[in-house]
mmCIF file of C-alpha atoms in Angstrom:
data_model
loop_
_atom_site.group_PDB
_atom_site.id
_atom_site.type_symbol
_atom_site.label_atom_id
_atom_site.label_comp_id
_atom_site.label_asym_id
_atom_site.label_seq_id
_atom_site.Cartn_x
_atom_site.Cartn_y
_atom_site.Cartn_z
ATOM 1 C CA MET A 11 0.000 0.000 0.000
ATOM 2 C CA VAL A 12 1.315 3.467 -0.921
ATOM 3 C CA SER A 13 1.004 5.994 1.892
ATOM 4 C CA ARG A 14 -0.535 9.448 1.409
ATOM 5 C CA THR A 15 2.866 11.000 2.163
ATOM 6 C CA GLU A 16 4.489 8.964 -0.619
ATOM 7 C CA LEU A 17 1.772 10.076 -3.023
ATOM 8 C CA LEU A 18 2.337 13.740 -2.191
ATOM 9 C CA VAL A 19 6.083 13.410 -2.707
ATOM 10 C CA SER A 20 5.677 11.606 -6.023
ATOM 11 C CA GLU A 21 3.260 14.267 -7.260
ATOM 12 C CA SER A 22 5.719 17.074 -6.481
ATOM 13 C CA ALA A 23 8.134 17.908 -9.281
ATOM 14 C CA MET A 24 11.618 17.548 -7.830
ATOM 15 C CA THR A 25 14.278 19.789 -9.376
ATOM 16 C CA VAL A 26 18.056 19.594 -9.166
ATOM 17 C CA PHE A 27 19.569 23.052 -8.682
ATOM 18 C CA SER A 28 23.209 24.052 -8.857
ATOM 19 C CA VAL A 29 24.571 27.329 -7.501
ATOM 20 C CA HIS A 30 27.963 28.771 -8.485
ATOM 21 C CA HIS A 31 28.883 31.836 -6.416
ATOM 22 C CA LYS A 32 32.140 33.816 -6.676
ATOM 23 C CA THR A 33 33.118 36.899 -4.673
ATOM 24 C CA THR A 34 36.319 38.781 -5.523
ATOM 25 C CA TYR A 35 37.980 41.588 -3.543
ATOM 26 C CA ARG A 36 40.769 43.678 -5.095
ATOM 27 C CA TYR A 37 43.287 45.932 -3.325
ATOM 28 C CA LYS A 38 45.826 48.598 -4.407
ATOM 29 C CA ARG A 39 48.649 46.984 -2.460
ATOM 30 C CA PRO A 40 49.110 43.768 -0.476
ATOM 31 C CA ILE A 41 46.903 43.537 2.603
ATOM 32 C CA ARG A 42 46.675 40.816 5.222
ATOM 33 C CA PRO A 43 43.224 39.178 5.286
ATOM 34 C CA GLY A 44 41.714 38.482 8.675
ATOM 35 C CA LEU A 45 39.231 35.749 9.589
ATOM 36 C CA HIS A 46 36.386 35.414 7.067
ATOM 37 C CA GLN A 47 33.052 33.695 7.649
ATOM 38 C CA LEU A 48 30.937 32.115 4.901
ATOM 39 C CA LEU A 49 27.339 30.949 5.062
ATOM 40 C CA PHE A 50 26.863 28.970 1.860
ATOM 41 C CA ARG A 51 26.232 25.314 2.745
ATOM 42 C CA PRO A 52 22.508 24.501 3.019
ATOM 43 C CA ARG A 53 21.203 22.119 5.646
ATOM 44 C CA ASP A 54 19.544 18.932 4.410
ATOM 45 C CA SER A 55 15.786 18.874 4.948
ATOM 46 C CA PHE A 56 12.674 17.147 3.658
ATOM 47 C CA ASP A 57 12.362 19.703 0.838
ATOM 48 C CA GLN A 58 16.023 20.009 -0.192
ATOM 49 C CA ARG A 59 18.852 17.481 -0.115
ATOM 50 C CA LEU A 60 22.477 18.483 -0.620
ATOM 51 C CA LEU A 61 24.226 16.462 -3.318
ATOM 52 C CA ASP A 62 27.549 18.259 -3.664
ATOM 53 C CA CYS A 63 29.432 21.130 -2.054
ATOM 54 C CA HIS A 64 32.812 22.722 -2.902
ATOM 55 C CA LEU A 65 34.803 25.732 -1.720
ATOM 56 C CA LYS A 66 37.807 27.306 -3.469
ATOM 57 C CA VAL A 67 39.716 30.212 -1.907
ATOM 58 C CA VAL A 68 42.536 32.334 -3.353
ATOM 59 C CA PRO A 69 45.118 32.711 -1.862
ATOM 60 C CA GLU A 70 45.423 29.318 -0.206
ATOM 61 C CA PRO A 71 44.030 29.635 3.363
ATOM 62 C CA ALA A 72 46.089 28.807 6.412
ATOM 63 C CA GLU A 73 43.051 27.130 7.990
ATOM 64 C CA VAL A 74 39.475 26.208 7.051
ATOM 65 C CA ARG A 75 37.071 24.893 9.661
ATOM 66 C CA TRP A 76 33.344 24.292 9.944
ATOM 67 C CA ILE A 77 31.021 25.009 12.865
ATOM 68 C CA HIS A 78 27.293 25.213 13.587
ATOM 69 C CA ASP A 79 26.006 28.559 14.837
ATOM 70 C CA VAL A 80 23.290 29.124 17.448
ATOM 71 C CA PHE A 81 20.590 28.581 14.785
ATOM 72 C CA GLY A 82 22.093 25.338 13.512
ATOM 73 C CA ASN A 83 23.432 26.920 10.314
ATOM 74 C CA CYS A 84 26.675 25.534 8.928
ATOM 75 C CA LEU A 85 29.380 28.241 8.978
ATOM 76 C CA THR A 86 32.745 28.055 7.233
ATOM 77 C CA LEU A 87 35.599 29.927 8.941
ATOM 78 C CA VAL A 88 38.594 30.761 6.750
ATOM 79 C CA ASP A 89 41.863 32.200 8.067
ATOM 80 C CA PHE A 90 44.933 33.360 6.151
ATOM 81 C CA GLY A 91 48.664 33.603 6.726
ATOM 82 C CA LEU A 92 49.770 35.519 3.617
ATOM 83 C CA LYS A 93 49.342 39.036 2.273
ATOM 84 C CA CYS A 94 47.587 39.477 -1.070
ATOM 85 C CA GLU A 95 46.200 42.000 -3.550
ATOM 86 C CA LEU A 96 43.342 39.739 -4.639
ATOM 87 C CA LEU A 97 41.041 37.749 -2.358
ATOM 88 C CA GLU A 98 38.588 35.335 -3.962
ATOM 89 C CA PHE A 99 35.929 32.982 -2.573
ATOM 90 C CA GLU A 100 34.258 30.567 -4.981
ATOM 91 C CA THR A 101 31.545 28.158 -3.847
ATOM 92 C CA PHE A 102 29.504 25.504 -5.605
ATOM 93 C CA ILE A 103 26.495 23.602 -4.295
ATOM 94 C CA ARG A 104 24.179 21.121 -5.982
ATOM 95 C CA LEU A 105 20.954 19.947 -4.398
ATOM 96 C CA GLU A 106 17.623 18.229 -4.955
ATOM 97 C CA HIS A 107 14.704 20.585 -4.335
ATOM 98 C CA THR A 108 11.049 19.620 -3.871
ATOM 99 C CA PRO A 109 8.522 22.483 -4.065
ATOM 100 C CA GLU A 110 5.706 22.528 -1.530
ATOM 101 C CA ASN A 111 2.033 22.663 -2.444
ATOM 102 C CA ALA A 112 1.756 26.203 -1.060
ATOM 103 C CA PRO A 113 -0.198 28.302 -0.304
ATOM 104 C CA ASP A 114 -2.371 25.319 0.690
ATOM 105 C CA PHE A 115 -0.669 25.003 4.095
ATOM 106 C CA ARG A 116 -2.417 23.418 7.084
ATOM 107 C CA ILE A 117 -3.246 25.338 10.237
ATOM 108 C CA GLU A 118 -4.239 23.983 13.644
ATOM 109 C CA ASP A 119 -7.859 24.682 14.546
ATOM 110 C CA TYR A 120 -6.977 27.088 17.374
ATOM 111 C CA ALA A 121 -4.823 29.210 15.021
ATOM 112 C CA ARG A 122 -7.075 29.351 11.956
ATOM 113 C CA SER A 123 -8.295 32.823 12.858
ATOM 114 C CA HIS A 124 -6.098 35.743 13.929
ATOM 115 C CA PRO A 125 -5.457 36.822 16.647
ATOM 116 C CA PHE A 126 -4.430 33.646 18.462
ATOM 117 C CA SER A 127 -1.794 32.610 21.001
ATOM 118 C CA TYR A 128 0.884 30.011 20.399
ATOM 119 C CA SER A 129 0.716 26.891 22.559
ATOM 120 C CA GLU A 130 2.456 26.813 25.945
ATOM 121 C CA ASP A 131 4.893 24.193 24.633
ATOM 122 C CA GLU A 132 6.044 26.395 21.746
ATOM 123 C CA SER A 133 5.811 29.917 23.182
ATOM 124 C CA PRO A 134 9.115 29.857 25.160
ATOM 125 C CA ASP A 135 11.101 28.821 22.084
ATOM 126 C CA LEU A 136 9.329 31.303 19.802
ATOM 127 C CA ALA A 137 9.542 34.284 22.177
ATOM 128 C CA ALA A 138 12.716 35.772 20.639
ATOM 129 C CA TYR A 139 11.150 35.579 17.169
ATOM 130 C CA ILE A 140 7.881 37.200 18.282
ATOM 131 C CA ARG A 141 9.546 40.174 19.998
ATOM 132 C CA ARG A 142 9.689 43.349 17.915
ATOM 133 C CA HIS A 143 13.289 44.216 17.075
ATOM 134 C CA HIS A 144 12.492 47.755 15.879
ATOM 135 C CA PRO A 145 9.612 48.854 18.135
ATOM 136 C CA GLN A 146 10.520 52.505 17.602
ATOM 137 C CA ASP A 147 9.339 52.204 13.998
ATOM 138 C CA ILE A 148 5.709 53.162 14.608
ATOM 139 C CA GLY A 149 5.266 53.481 10.863
ATOM 140 C CA VAL A 150 4.809 49.705 10.712
ATOM 141 C CA GLU A 151 1.590 49.876 12.753
ATOM 142 C CA GLU A 152 0.354 52.814 10.688
ATOM 143 C CA TRP A 153 1.025 50.857 7.510
ATOM 144 C CA LEU A 154 -0.852 47.816 8.851
ATOM 145 C CA GLU A 155 -3.894 49.963 9.631
ATOM 146 C CA LYS A 156 -4.297 50.731 5.925
ATOM 147 C CA PHE A 157 -5.526 47.241 5.122
ATOM 148 C CA LEU A 158 -6.233 45.592 8.501
ATOM 149 C CA ARG A 159 -9.212 46.519 10.647
ATOM 150 C CA LYS A 160 -8.621 46.648 14.396
ATOM 151 C CA ASP A 161 -10.471 44.250 16.709
ATOM 152 C CA THR A 162 -11.632 42.192 13.739
ATOM 153 C CA GLY A 163 -10.732 38.541 13.329
ATOM 154 C CA ARG A 164 -9.357 37.344 10.023
ATOM 155 C CA PRO A 165 -8.297 33.956 8.601
ATOM 156 C CA THR A 166 -4.629 33.493 9.508
ATOM 157 C CA GLY A 167 -3.519 32.235 6.106
ATOM 158 C CA GLN A 168 -5.322 35.030 4.286
ATOM 159 C CA LEU A 169 -3.789 37.633 6.586
ATOM 160 C CA LEU A 170 -0.218 36.453 5.993
ATOM 161 C CA MET A 171 -0.699 36.254 2.236
ATOM 162 C CA THR A 172 -2.157 39.778 2.277
ATOM 163 C CA LEU A 173 1.004 41.084 3.990
ATOM 164 C CA ASN A 174 3.185 39.297 1.456
ATOM 165 C CA GLU A 175 1.221 40.622 -1.528
ATOM 166 C CA ALA A 176 1.008 44.163 -0.123
ATOM 167 C CA ILE A 177 4.802 44.422 -0.125
ATOM 168 C CA ALA A 178 5.279 42.679 -3.474
ATOM 169 C CA GLU A 179 2.730 44.910 -5.212
ATOM 170 C CA GLY A 180 3.156 48.172 -3.301
ATOM 171 C CA PHE A 181 6.953 48.580 -3.235
ATOM 172 C CA SER A 182 9.634 48.878 -5.906
ATOM 173 C CA TYR A 183 12.641 46.593 -5.899
ATOM 174 C CA LYS A 184 15.944 48.438 -6.169
ATOM 175 C CA ARG A 185 19.312 46.747 -5.953
ATOM 176 C CA ARG A 186 21.645 48.421 -3.451
ATOM 177 C CA ILE A 187 25.373 47.764 -3.499
ATOM 178 C CA SER A 188 26.048 48.998 0.052
ATOM 179 C CA SER A 189 25.828 46.428 2.824
ATOM 180 C CA GLY A 190 23.251 46.414 5.585
ATOM 181 C CA THR A 191 19.473 46.440 5.796
ATOM 182 C CA GLN A 192 17.106 49.422 5.870
ATOM 183 C CA LEU A 193 14.961 49.953 8.933
ATOM 184 C CA PRO A 194 11.306 49.081 8.223
ATOM 185 C CA GLY A 195 10.273 52.735 8.588
ATOM 186 C CA GLU A 196 12.819 53.773 5.966
ATOM 187 C CA THR A 197 11.505 51.163 3.534
ATOM 188 C CA LEU A 198 7.966 52.441 4.106
ATOM 189 C CA ARG A 199 8.998 56.050 3.486
ATOM 190 C CA ASN A 200 10.999 55.242 0.359
ATOM 191 C CA GLN A 201 8.464 52.750 -0.980
ATOM 192 C CA GLN A 202 11.413 50.792 -2.325
ATOM 193 C CA GLY A 203 14.196 48.525 -1.174
ATOM 194 C CA THR A 204 16.114 45.288 -1.621
ATOM 195 C CA CYS A 205 14.988 41.769 -0.825
ATOM 196 C CA ARG A 206 16.608 42.052 2.632
ATOM 197 C CA ASP A 207 14.661 45.262 3.303
ATOM 198 C CA PHE A 208 11.357 43.693 2.272
ATOM 199 C CA ALA A 209 12.009 40.570 4.351
ATOM 200 C CA LEU A 210 12.701 42.675 7.447
ATOM 201 C CA LEU A 211 9.586 44.796 6.855
ATOM 202 C CA MET A 212 7.386 41.715 6.663
ATOM 203 C CA MET A 213 9.026 40.230 9.748
ATOM 204 C CA GLU A 214 8.383 43.363 11.802
ATOM 205 C CA ALA A 215 4.805 43.627 10.519
ATOM 206 C CA ALA A 216 4.167 39.979 11.378
ATOM 207 C CA ARG A 217 5.739 40.409 14.816
ATOM 208 C CA ALA A 218 3.558 43.466 15.428
ATOM 209 C CA LEU A 219 0.595 41.115 14.897
ATOM 210 C CA GLY A 220 1.964 38.513 17.331
ATOM 211 C CA PHE A 221 3.513 36.087 14.838
ATOM 212 C CA ALA A 222 6.949 34.496 15.189
ATOM 213 C CA ALA A 223 9.132 35.450 12.232
ATOM 214 C CA ARG A 224 12.708 34.784 11.173
ATOM 215 C CA PHE A 225 15.054 35.859 8.395
ATOM 216 C CA VAL A 226 16.189 33.547 5.584
ATOM 217 C CA THR A 227 19.195 33.933 3.314
ATOM 218 C CA GLY A 228 19.723 31.895 0.178
ATOM 219 C CA TYR A 229 19.189 32.045 -3.570
ATOM 220 C CA VAL A 230 16.267 32.393 -5.974
ATOM 221 C CA TYR A 231 16.099 30.554 -9.276
ATOM 222 C CA VAL A 232 15.223 32.943 -12.116
ATOM 223 C CA PRO A 233 13.287 30.936 -14.737
ATOM 224 C CA THR A 234 13.508 33.612 -17.450
ATOM 225 C CA ARG A 235 13.335 31.042 -20.189
ATOM 226 C CA ASP A 236 9.960 29.566 -19.230
ATOM 227 C CA GLY A 237 8.271 31.670 -16.565
ATOM 228 C CA PRO A 238 7.858 35.019 -14.813
ATOM 229 C CA ILE A 239 10.935 37.080 -13.981
ATOM 230 C CA ARG A 240 11.997 36.792 -10.335
ATOM 231 C CA LEU A 241 13.507 39.823 -8.636
ATOM 232 C CA GLY A 242 16.672 39.397 -6.608
ATOM 233 C CA GLY A 243 18.353 36.999 -9.016
ATOM 234 C CA GLY A 244 22.010 37.425 -9.925
ATOM 235 C CA SER A 245 23.061 37.674 -6.278
ATOM 236 C CA THR A 246 22.099 36.159 -2.962
ATOM 237 C CA HIS A 247 18.426 36.449 -2.063
ATOM 238 C CA ALA A 248 16.532 36.983 1.191
ATOM 239 C CA TRP A 249 13.012 36.309 2.423
ATOM 240 C CA CYS A 250 11.377 35.335 5.716
ATOM 241 C CA GLN A 251 9.573 32.504 7.468
ATOM 242 C CA ILE A 252 6.485 32.824 9.671
ATOM 243 C CA TYR A 253 5.671 30.137 12.235
ATOM 244 C CA VAL A 254 2.191 28.776 11.559
ATOM 245 C CA PRO A 255 0.864 26.090 13.978
ATOM 246 C CA GLY A 256 0.209 22.975 11.937
ATOM 247 C CA SER A 257 2.642 23.875 9.147
ATOM 248 C CA GLY A 258 5.688 25.069 11.082
ATOM 249 C CA TRP A 259 7.968 27.651 9.490
ATOM 250 C CA VAL A 260 6.313 28.753 6.230
ATOM 251 C CA GLU A 261 8.325 30.587 3.559
ATOM 252 C CA PHE A 262 7.171 34.071 2.472
ATOM 253 C CA ASP A 263 9.102 35.994 -0.189
ATOM 254 C CA PRO A 264 7.610 39.522 -0.208
ATOM 255 C CA THR A 265 9.969 40.595 -2.994
ATOM 256 C CA ASN A 266 8.336 38.241 -5.489
ATOM 257 C CA GLY A 267 5.041 37.459 -3.753
ATOM 258 C CA ILE A 268 6.036 33.802 -3.364
ATOM 259 C CA VAL A 269 4.401 31.703 -0.630
ATOM 260 C CA GLY A 270 6.199 28.403 -0.061
ATOM 261 C CA ASN A 271 9.615 27.299 -1.228
ATOM 262 C CA ARG A 272 9.133 27.231 -5.011
ATOM 263 C CA ASP A 273 12.302 28.561 -6.735
ATOM 264 C CA LEU A 274 13.819 29.396 -3.310
ATOM 265 C CA ILE A 275 17.030 27.720 -2.152
ATOM 266 C CA ARG A 276 17.335 28.107 1.616
ATOM 267 C CA ILE A 277 20.876 28.394 3.003
ATOM 268 C CA GLY A 278 20.502 29.763 6.532
ATOM 269 C CA VAL A 279 17.975 31.169 8.981
ATOM 270 C CA ALA A 280 18.427 33.733 11.751
ATOM 271 C CA ARG A 281 16.541 36.040 14.094
ATOM 272 C CA THR A 282 17.895 39.196 12.397
ATOM 273 C CA PRO A 283 19.394 39.980 8.966
ATOM 274 C CA GLY A 284 22.753 40.833 10.548
ATOM 275 C CA GLN A 285 23.062 37.242 11.792
ATOM 276 C CA ALA A 286 22.756 35.768 8.290
ATOM 277 C CA ILE A 287 25.408 37.468 6.164
ATOM 278 C CA PRO A 288 26.627 35.193 3.325
ATOM 279 C CA LEU A 289 30.238 36.423 3.536
ATOM 280 C CA SER A 290 31.927 38.672 6.084
ATOM 281 C CA GLY A 291 35.476 39.340 7.210
ATOM 282 C CA SER A 292 38.209 41.906 7.798
ATOM 283 C CA TYR A 293 41.716 42.826 6.679
ATOM 284 C CA TRP A 294 44.774 44.659 7.978
ATOM 285 C CA GLY A 295 45.415 47.703 5.808
ATOM 286 C CA ASP A 296 44.143 51.181 5.003
ATOM 287 C CA ALA A 297 40.564 51.858 3.936
ATOM 288 C CA GLU A 298 41.757 53.425 0.674
ATOM 289 C CA ASP A 299 43.553 50.189 -0.220
ATOM 290 C CA GLU A 300 40.237 48.599 -1.182
ATOM 291 C CA LEU A 301 39.507 48.845 -4.914
ATOM 292 C CA GLY A 302 36.111 47.181 -4.831
ATOM 293 C CA MET A 303 34.212 43.919 -4.847
ATOM 294 C CA GLU A 304 32.697 41.810 -7.614
ATOM 295 C CA VAL A 305 30.011 39.187 -7.080
ATOM 296 C CA GLU A 306 29.025 36.580 -9.650
ATOM 297 C CA VAL A 307 26.109 34.228 -8.989
ATOM 298 C CA ASN A 308 24.736 31.557 -11.295
ATOM 299 C CA VAL A 309 21.666 29.542 -10.246
ATOM 300 C CA LYS A 310 20.493 26.945 -12.724
ATOM 301 C CA THR A 311 18.689 23.641 -13.069
ATOM 302 C CA ASP A 312 20.237 20.540 -14.609
ATOM 303 C CA GLY A 313 20.331 21.097 -18.343
ATOM 304 C CA ASP A 314 19.907 24.872 -18.014
ATOM 305 C CA SER A 315 22.612 27.048 -19.580
ATOM 306 C CA THR A 316 21.842 30.229 -17.650
ATOM 307 C CA ALA A 317 24.673 32.762 -18.052
ATOM 308 C CA TRP A 318 26.684 34.303 -15.250
ATOM 309 C CA ALA A 319 25.244 37.438 -13.674
ATOM 310 C CA ALA A 320 27.726 39.993 -12.377
ATOM 311 C CA VAL A 321 27.357 42.657 -9.719
ATOM 312 C CA ALA A 322 30.211 45.143 -9.366
ATOM 313 C CA GLY A 323 30.649 47.064 -6.125
#
């Protein structure tokens, strides 16, 4: 007898994705690189299974080691012993990816209508994700009032999808070379931002409504040859997860209006955007020694000949 679970898996179209990511730093004169941290290796899960993973670093590192951070993400720590004028990190991952049947996610009876309270068993572990991280941004509440009526119950799934769509349809995506994430209030004032900005805005809006939310960093597949254009391609991508009783952590990509994991390759999760930076590090030298950074990201499916996309900084 074939179980219902087996039927659901067989009906889902599994895809094999490969991601080639190269980051290059150039300097006027030799500098000494300090410790660098990479977040590029995805964790195996029921919806994605890692098949292959490689890292190439120039110059040759003095030490490479792997650890798990407080969220269970796999971090790569790279240290150097030589000076250099060029610093390059090249990563490759290949994985099986199974899209979920979203937005048809299940919700426990007690949480079908908002507002609701998480169960006593889950509340202590979700508390840090429910707490507002930018409570001074009162603009978030004002924005929510535009399409949510106070003291009125609403289906939980519909509410979350409304938030996701409101950002996807009401804000303009604009790539920003500088690092960091805009405060939610700044994104609301500008009516534009990057994928990281939109993810943080949705997280803070969801937290203002009592939901647990966390930040996700990864990649988005851009199926330009056979489907709608996805924003955020050509570099790393960011979105968020909301904890829904009965379905667990559900993916919401407010940049593209995606609900569920379709076309999204999850690398790491964190409580704040600053805890999920794909590559960070330092060097000994003068600030004016830095000539710039180049990022090349290629996300493709098996048999796809998608070209490299370059971002110069």
